[in-house]
Amino acid sequence: MGLLSDPVRRRALARLVLRLNAPLCVLSYVAGIAWFLALVFPPLTQRTYMSENAMGSTMVEEQFAGGDRARAFARDFAAHRKKSGALPVAWLERTMRSVGLEVYTQSFSRKLPFPDETHERYMVSGTNVYGILRAPRAASTESLVLTVPCGSDSTNSQAVGLLLALAAHFRGQIYWAKDIIFLVTEHDLLGTEAWLEAYHDVNVTGMQSSPLQGRAGAIQAAVALELSSDVVTSLDVAVEGLNGQLPNLDLLNLFQTFCQKGGLLCTLQGKLQPQDWTSLDGPLQGLQTLLLMVLRQASGRPHGSHGLFLRYRVEALTLRGINSFRQYKYDLVAVGKALEGMFRKLNHLLERLHQSFFLYLLPALSRFVSIGLYMPAAGFLLLVLGLKALELWMQLHEAEVGLEEPGGAPGPSVPLPPSQGCKHTGPRQGLDGTEAGSPDLPSTAAGLHRAHQLLTGLPAGHHHGARRCACQASWAPDSLCCPAGADKPSSHAPWQPVPVAGASGGATVTGRGLAALPGSAGPGCAGAPHLRCPALPTAVSGPLPLLATFLECALLEVRSACLSWTETPQGPHAASFRGNKRVSVSA
Amino acid sequence: MAVTYSLSRPAAALVAVLLLSFGSVAARHIEDQAEQFFRSGHTNNWAVLVCTSRFWFNYRHVANTLSVYRSVKRLGIPDSHIVLMLADDMACNPRNPKPATVFSHKNMELNVYGDDVEVDYRSYEVTVENFLRVLTGRIPPSTPRSKRLLSDDRSNILIYMTGHGGNGFLKFQDSEEITNIELADAFEQMWQKRRYNELLFIIDTCQGASMYERFYSPNIMALASSQVGEDSLSHQPDPAIGVHLMDRYTFYVLEFLEEINPASQTNMNDLFQVCPKSLCVSTPGHRTDLFQRDPKNVLITDFFGSVRKVEITTETINLQQGSEIMESSYKEDQMDEELMEPLKYAEQLPVAQIIHQKPKLKDWHPPGGFILGLWALIIMVFFKTYGIKHMKFIF
């Protein structure tokens, strides 16, 4: 016979697996953790590179020089905002129109699901303002978005100023092949989500918003800008989006290229780039950054309004200008130049960004770990579960095989039906039934009946009380119902060994010498409901029906446990049911 | 009187002799000149210039082709004899910050897209099929004259191709490829249909040398910008435009060609020296074994220009069937002793002798999936039937 159908060899195999299982699990777990920690070291972490051919390595000359204009716009915006208390829509419209864009507005409102202490009613409403710069010589089939989310306070006014100055500069160039949408949203994420939903004509969050009057084609990429002051010491980039979704790595590579070109200080997760990766410091810092990124992704929050764009397959980033205590500061012109360069390169795109990775981890801005390299870490951790499941399966199977072993001799087999039959006592006495049956068991067979006892000892002998009358088990119609006397709980029909329909042609219970035993139902068997577990699936039928029975028993046992709180089944064998906590709940 | 008579007679004789000698010298000079007319054997020039890549970031391929177009036109080949195929429109691309221009040098020194550029195959018309039809002449009758290559057996044709290529293929428009075998077969068709006298094939792509490895028709000379396994690199980016403007090899070829005028006597050996590895980073290659003349006797203008051989003379020249002069000029340039006569129609060049190609050693490949599967099935069935215990008797 083959390896797996020969019971001797199968048992040997099972024993081997069981013996090795615990060390394997530990090893696998440790391997998973170790792999994860090793992600920051050079062979697993690679330098980033631009994958998209169209964006190439060629730099473009940035000519943005509107720093003063940006600051003036920002001052005006802040003043108007303070005056009106909300987004100064009219002023924004006027200014955008003067700069040369097609301006549209969108109003939205949303009833927040949770009460908000700071507001009287929890209805949030606002207006988004956006201007479209049409490509001078192309059909408006694709677009790019520069968005500035404005919260309830005026912390982002410098970004609005920069946005307007950039719009003015971009309007004067003739090389745009895509439209550019300059979007100012109110209430941060709510406004952005309202705009995106209306743009893509869906409604997933139940926002009420007015339909958009102006559109510009499919959005290829978006950049969200947040500036707290007009001089920045560093630019922080956020990539994690809603539900941990990430933009295409090429967008980050683009940003990093322009950081390097402009000499800007760029940070990721608020941390600077480690300079040397050869000693231990660099990798350690990288590990911190990596873990922060994992945490951020796990939280599921979009860390910036770019996170909402990702759901529509628009690659997006958030750039935050941070003003901290450093000696070298950059003004709005430097930030504007970086943005101009990025948009010019994005203009060269012919297709959506798809060449680079969509799933990655970043130990640093210039290094990444792709999913192919970090997935094995998770795989090792999940392997532990698989091994545990395999162990349980093997245990059940081994027990069942051990059950079959002495089944040839009629002697040991005879006590089995009593225990089997006696397991069909009422729920209250399920354990007694086993109790009654067990002294008859030969000691040799006792040790092998773990799984058997798992089944029998369960007060889930009553699981079939529910089904025995009316419903047939799907796989063993005859066996499940109590033969003859099925509808009379009190009548205790002899336990008829019936072939289990699911048995793969194996010997029936009869074949094992389990004859009908009139008196086999023990003293405790005269209990209503007359619940029988299905005929023990024979060993030949394999452990799967056994497992199925096990699960069914367990399920109904839980159900009956709720019904039978007062019962106090005794039985020393309650303790013998290893590994089955649910028994102890009801027992 | 008699003295003068007697004096003038020898003088007259001397003068007559001198005149005769002059005449003969002149006649020989004319004969030499007439001989020179037939030195190269071609009477007209054609050029087929192909750029196979589209998209804005392949600006440099269009610039390459246009710069060769410019040189060829400047040296005399008219538009009616040039078939220009450009796969994309860079001059009017919305991303071009200088519309209607295509620059080959940065800082906008040289605009190769002037007012008189005539593109014959444009945009999506540049396909492998159209290219092969142009070469072989199998064109539907409705095709306009400007899209045809109406060459004959006295035409020297320049074929320039650029784009993205690999080992043995050239990519057309991101969707199809032409292989070196197809190209070689197309040239053979051209030879058999007597569509060229001599052909110069220049290719500027990555691994360009692989494209001329398979040629087997006579009278073809080939140049490539890089060897198999090497990439051809681009030359200069222009930050104002935002793309690379030219490829290195063609950039230096263009610079070389700018020095050529219709009367120059520069020969092919100089062209082979253009762009050494120090400038080009890749190693340009060339192939001349199929070409019957010595490259040092081949003028650049034989292919790149259309030098009209027109000489006004008042003497008469006796051309005896014309074949003697041709034969003599050919005899000077013979490389192989076997080819004494000029080739006539339907006589095939013994190419195998020329090329001396060794049969390629076929690499051993492990058995493929089907064979392995079959064997696995057989072994499985055997052991299933007879049991695994037989294994130890087998191994």
PDB file of N, CA, C and O in Angstrom, chain A residues 410-442:
ATOM      1  N   PRO A 410     -13.397  -8.892  19.213  1.00  0.00           N
ATOM      2  CA  PRO A 410     -14.762  -8.554  19.652  1.00  0.00           C
ATOM      3  C   PRO A 410     -14.778  -8.101  21.107  1.00  0.00           C
ATOM      4  O   PRO A 410     -15.643  -7.360  21.507  1.00  0.00           O
ATOM      5  N   GLY A 411     -13.793  -8.567  21.819  1.00  0.00           N
ATOM      6  CA  GLY A 411     -13.820  -8.232  23.232  1.00  0.00           C
ATOM      7  C   GLY A 411     -13.773  -6.744  23.479  1.00  0.00           C
ATOM      8  O   GLY A 411     -14.688  -6.152  24.047  1.00  0.00           O
ATOM      9  N   PRO A 412     -12.719  -6.211  23.012  1.00  0.00           N
ATOM     10  CA  PRO A 412     -12.624  -4.778  23.301  1.00  0.00           C
ATOM     11  C   PRO A 412     -13.702  -3.996  22.581  1.00  0.00           C
ATOM     12  O   PRO A 412     -14.056  -2.914  23.005  1.00  0.00           O
ATOM     13  N   SER A 413     -14.164  -4.585  21.544  1.00  0.00           N
ATOM     14  CA  SER A 413     -15.140  -3.808  20.808  1.00  0.00           C
ATOM     15  C   SER A 413     -16.470  -3.787  21.521  1.00  0.00           C
ATOM     16  O   SER A 413     -17.251  -2.870  21.366  1.00  0.00           O
ATOM     17  N   VAL A 414     -16.704  -4.812  22.248  1.00  0.00           N
ATOM     18  CA  VAL A 414     -18.022  -4.867  22.892  1.00  0.00           C
ATOM     19  C   VAL A 414     -18.215  -3.712  23.857  1.00  0.00           C
ATOM     20  O   VAL A 414     -19.262  -3.091  23.879  1.00  0.00           O
ATOM     21  N   PRO A 415     -17.219  -3.444  24.641  1.00  0.00           N
ATOM     22  CA  PRO A 415     -17.491  -2.335  25.561  1.00  0.00           C
ATOM     23  C   PRO A 415     -17.700  -1.020  24.830  1.00  0.00           C
ATOM     24  O   PRO A 415     -18.280  -0.101  25.350  1.00  0.00           O
ATOM     25  N   LEU A 416     -17.246  -1.008  23.649  1.00  0.00           N
ATOM     26  CA  LEU A 416     -17.386   0.269  22.952  1.00  0.00           C
ATOM     27  C   LEU A 416     -18.828   0.682  22.779  1.00  0.00           C
ATOM     28  O   LEU A 416     -19.197   1.798  23.086  1.00  0.00           O
ATOM     29  N   PRO A 417     -19.628  -0.265  22.271  1.00  0.00           N
ATOM     30  CA  PRO A 417     -21.005   0.185  22.100  1.00  0.00           C
ATOM     31  C   PRO A 417     -21.644   0.644  23.401  1.00  0.00           C
ATOM     32  O   PRO A 417     -22.385   1.607  23.381  1.00  0.00           O
ATOM     33  N   PRO A 418     -21.299  -0.016  24.486  1.00  0.00           N
ATOM     34  CA  PRO A 418     -21.938   0.538  25.686  1.00  0.00           C
ATOM     35  C   PRO A 418     -21.569   1.980  25.884  1.00  0.00           C
ATOM     36  O   PRO A 418     -22.422   2.820  26.173  1.00  0.00           O
ATOM     37  N   SER A 419     -20.335   2.240  25.717  1.00  0.00           N
ATOM     38  CA  SER A 419     -19.967   3.635  25.930  1.00  0.00           C
ATOM     39  C   SER A 419     -20.570   4.504  24.846  1.00  0.00           C
ATOM     40  O   SER A 419     -21.016   5.620  25.081  1.00  0.00           O
ATOM     41  N   GLN A 420     -20.626   3.895  23.700  1.00  0.00           N
ATOM     42  CA  GLN A 420     -21.263   4.650  22.616  1.00  0.00           C
ATOM     43  C   GLN A 420     -22.721   4.849  22.910  1.00  0.00           C
ATOM     44  O   GLN A 420     -23.271   5.919  22.805  1.00  0.00           O
ATOM     45  N   GLY A 421     -23.279   3.722  23.272  1.00  0.00           N
ATOM     46  CA  GLY A 421     -24.703   3.826  23.517  1.00  0.00           C
ATOM     47  C   GLY A 421     -24.981   4.714  24.704  1.00  0.00           C
ATOM     48  O   GLY A 421     -25.927   5.486  24.720  1.00  0.00           O
ATOM     49  N   CYS A 422     -24.111   4.556  25.669  1.00  0.00           N
ATOM     50  CA  CYS A 422     -24.389   5.332  26.858  1.00  0.00           C
ATOM     51  C   CYS A 422     -24.085   6.798  26.669  1.00  0.00           C
ATOM     52  O   CYS A 422     -24.459   7.620  27.480  1.00  0.00           O
ATOM     53  N   LYS A 423     -23.437   7.061  25.639  1.00  0.00           N
ATOM     54  CA  LYS A 423     -23.222   8.482  25.439  1.00  0.00           C
ATOM     55  C   LYS A 423     -24.503   9.112  24.985  1.00  0.00           C
ATOM     56  O   LYS A 423     -24.651  10.309  24.924  1.00  0.00           O
ATOM     57  N   HIS A 424     -25.422   8.282  24.627  1.00  0.00           N
ATOM     58  CA  HIS A 424     -26.677   8.833  24.175  1.00  0.00           C
ATOM     59  C   HIS A 424     -27.618   9.095  25.307  1.00  0.00           C
ATOM     60  O   HIS A 424     -28.794   9.089  25.152  1.00  0.00           O
ATOM     61  N   THR A 425     -27.061   9.235  26.440  1.00  0.00           N
ATOM     62  CA  THR A 425     -27.943   9.644  27.532  1.00  0.00           C
ATOM     63  C   THR A 425     -28.314  11.085  27.319  1.00  0.00           C
ATOM     64  O   THR A 425     -27.844  11.745  26.401  1.00  0.00           O
ATOM     65  N   GLY A 426     -29.143  11.471  28.186  1.00  0.00           N
ATOM     66  CA  GLY A 426     -29.546  12.861  28.056  1.00  0.00           C
ATOM     67  C   GLY A 426     -28.382  13.793  28.339  1.00  0.00           C
ATOM     68  O   GLY A 426     -27.326  13.378  28.771  1.00  0.00           O
ATOM     69  N   PRO A 427     -28.649  14.993  28.058  1.00  0.00           N
ATOM     70  CA  PRO A 427     -27.571  15.969  28.201  1.00  0.00           C
ATOM     71  C   PRO A 427     -27.057  16.049  29.630  1.00  0.00           C
ATOM     72  O   PRO A 427     -25.927  16.363  29.892  1.00  0.00           O
ATOM     73  N   ARG A 428     -27.944  15.791  30.494  1.00  0.00           N
ATOM     74  CA  ARG A 428     -27.536  15.914  31.877  1.00  0.00           C
ATOM     75  C   ARG A 428     -26.602  14.830  32.307  1.00  0.00           C
ATOM     76  O   ARG A 428     -25.874  14.991  33.251  1.00  0.00           O
ATOM     77  N   GLN A 429     -26.692  13.750  31.636  1.00  0.00           N
ATOM     78  CA  GLN A 429     -25.928  12.630  32.131  1.00  0.00           C
ATOM     79  C   GLN A 429     -24.961  12.109  31.100  1.00  0.00           C
ATOM     80  O   GLN A 429     -24.612  10.955  31.098  1.00  0.00           O
ATOM     81  N   GLY A 430     -24.619  12.932  30.229  1.00  0.00           N
ATOM     82  CA  GLY A 430     -23.719  12.458  29.197  1.00  0.00           C
ATOM     83  C   GLY A 430     -22.452  11.875  29.787  1.00  0.00           C
ATOM     84  O   GLY A 430     -21.932  10.863  29.350  1.00  0.00           O
ATOM     85  N   LEU A 431     -22.022  12.505  30.793  1.00  0.00           N
ATOM     86  CA  LEU A 431     -20.761  12.040  31.357  1.00  0.00           C
ATOM     87  C   LEU A 431     -20.962  10.759  32.147  1.00  0.00           C
ATOM     88  O   LEU A 431     -20.081   9.909  32.199  1.00  0.00           O
ATOM     89  N   ASP A 432     -22.164  10.667  32.698  1.00  0.00           N
ATOM     90  CA  ASP A 432     -22.415   9.424  33.419  1.00  0.00           C
ATOM     91  C   ASP A 432     -22.422   8.256  32.470  1.00  0.00           C
ATOM     92  O   ASP A 432     -22.001   7.166  32.785  1.00  0.00           O
ATOM     93  N   GLY A 433     -22.942   8.557  31.322  1.00  0.00           N
ATOM     94  CA  GLY A 433     -23.009   7.474  30.352  1.00  0.00           C
ATOM     95  C   GLY A 433     -21.620   6.964  30.037  1.00  0.00           C
ATOM     96  O   GLY A 433     -21.341   5.770  29.986  1.00  0.00           O
ATOM     97  N   THR A 434     -20.767   7.915  29.870  1.00  0.00           N
ATOM     98  CA  THR A 434     -19.398   7.492  29.618  1.00  0.00           C
ATOM     99  C   THR A 434     -18.837   6.798  30.835  1.00  0.00           C
ATOM    100  O   THR A 434     -18.101   5.837  30.755  1.00  0.00           O
ATOM    101  N   GLU A 435     -19.236   7.366  31.932  1.00  0.00           N
ATOM    102  CA  GLU A 435     -18.775   6.794  33.192  1.00  0.00           C
ATOM    103  C   GLU A 435     -19.191   5.330  33.293  1.00  0.00           C
ATOM    104  O   GLU A 435     -18.426   4.467  33.665  1.00  0.00           O
ATOM    105  N   ALA A 436     -20.415   5.144  32.872  1.00  0.00           N
ATOM    106  CA  ALA A 436     -20.896   3.768  32.969  1.00  0.00           C
ATOM    107  C   ALA A 436     -20.147   2.886  31.985  1.00  0.00           C
ATOM    108  O   ALA A 436     -19.907   1.729  32.238  1.00  0.00           O
ATOM    109  N   GLY A 437     -19.838   3.490  30.908  1.00  0.00           N
ATOM    110  CA  GLY A 437     -19.264   2.634  29.887  1.00  0.00           C
ATOM    111  C   GLY A 437     -17.784   2.385  30.072  1.00  0.00           C
ATOM    112  O   GLY A 437     -17.253   1.373  29.661  1.00  0.00           O
ATOM    113  N   SER A 438     -17.184   3.337  30.692  1.00  0.00           N
ATOM    114  CA  SER A 438     -15.725   3.241  30.668  1.00  0.00           C
ATOM    115  C   SER A 438     -15.127   2.090  31.442  1.00  0.00           C
ATOM    116  O   SER A 438     -14.117   1.551  31.012  1.00  0.00           O
ATOM    117  N   PRO A 439     -15.685   1.682  32.553  1.00  0.00           N
ATOM    118  CA  PRO A 439     -15.017   0.544  33.233  1.00  0.00           C
ATOM    119  C   PRO A 439     -14.980  -0.700  32.365  1.00  0.00           C
ATOM    120  O   PRO A 439     -14.176  -1.583  32.577  1.00  0.00           O
ATOM    121  N   ASP A 440     -15.854  -0.704  31.408  1.00  0.00           N
ATOM    122  CA  ASP A 440     -15.844  -1.892  30.563  1.00  0.00           C
ATOM    123  C   ASP A 440     -14.715  -1.848  29.563  1.00  0.00           C
ATOM    124  O   ASP A 440     -14.379  -2.851  28.953  1.00  0.00           O
ATOM    125  N   LEU A 441     -14.217  -0.723  29.403  1.00  0.00           N
ATOM    126  CA  LEU A 441     -13.201  -0.614  28.360  1.00  0.00           C
ATOM    127  C   LEU A 441     -11.921  -1.273  28.823  1.00  0.00           C
ATOM    128  O   LEU A 441     -11.513  -1.125  29.955  1.00  0.00           O
ATOM    129  N   PRO A 442     -11.383  -1.986  27.974  1.00  0.00           N
ATOM    130  CA  PRO A 442     -10.068  -2.538  28.323  1.00  0.00           C
ATOM    131  C   PRO A 442      -9.068  -1.396  28.472  1.00  0.00           C
ATOM    132  O   PRO A 442      -9.141  -0.395  27.787  1.00  0.00           O
TER     133      PRO A 442
END
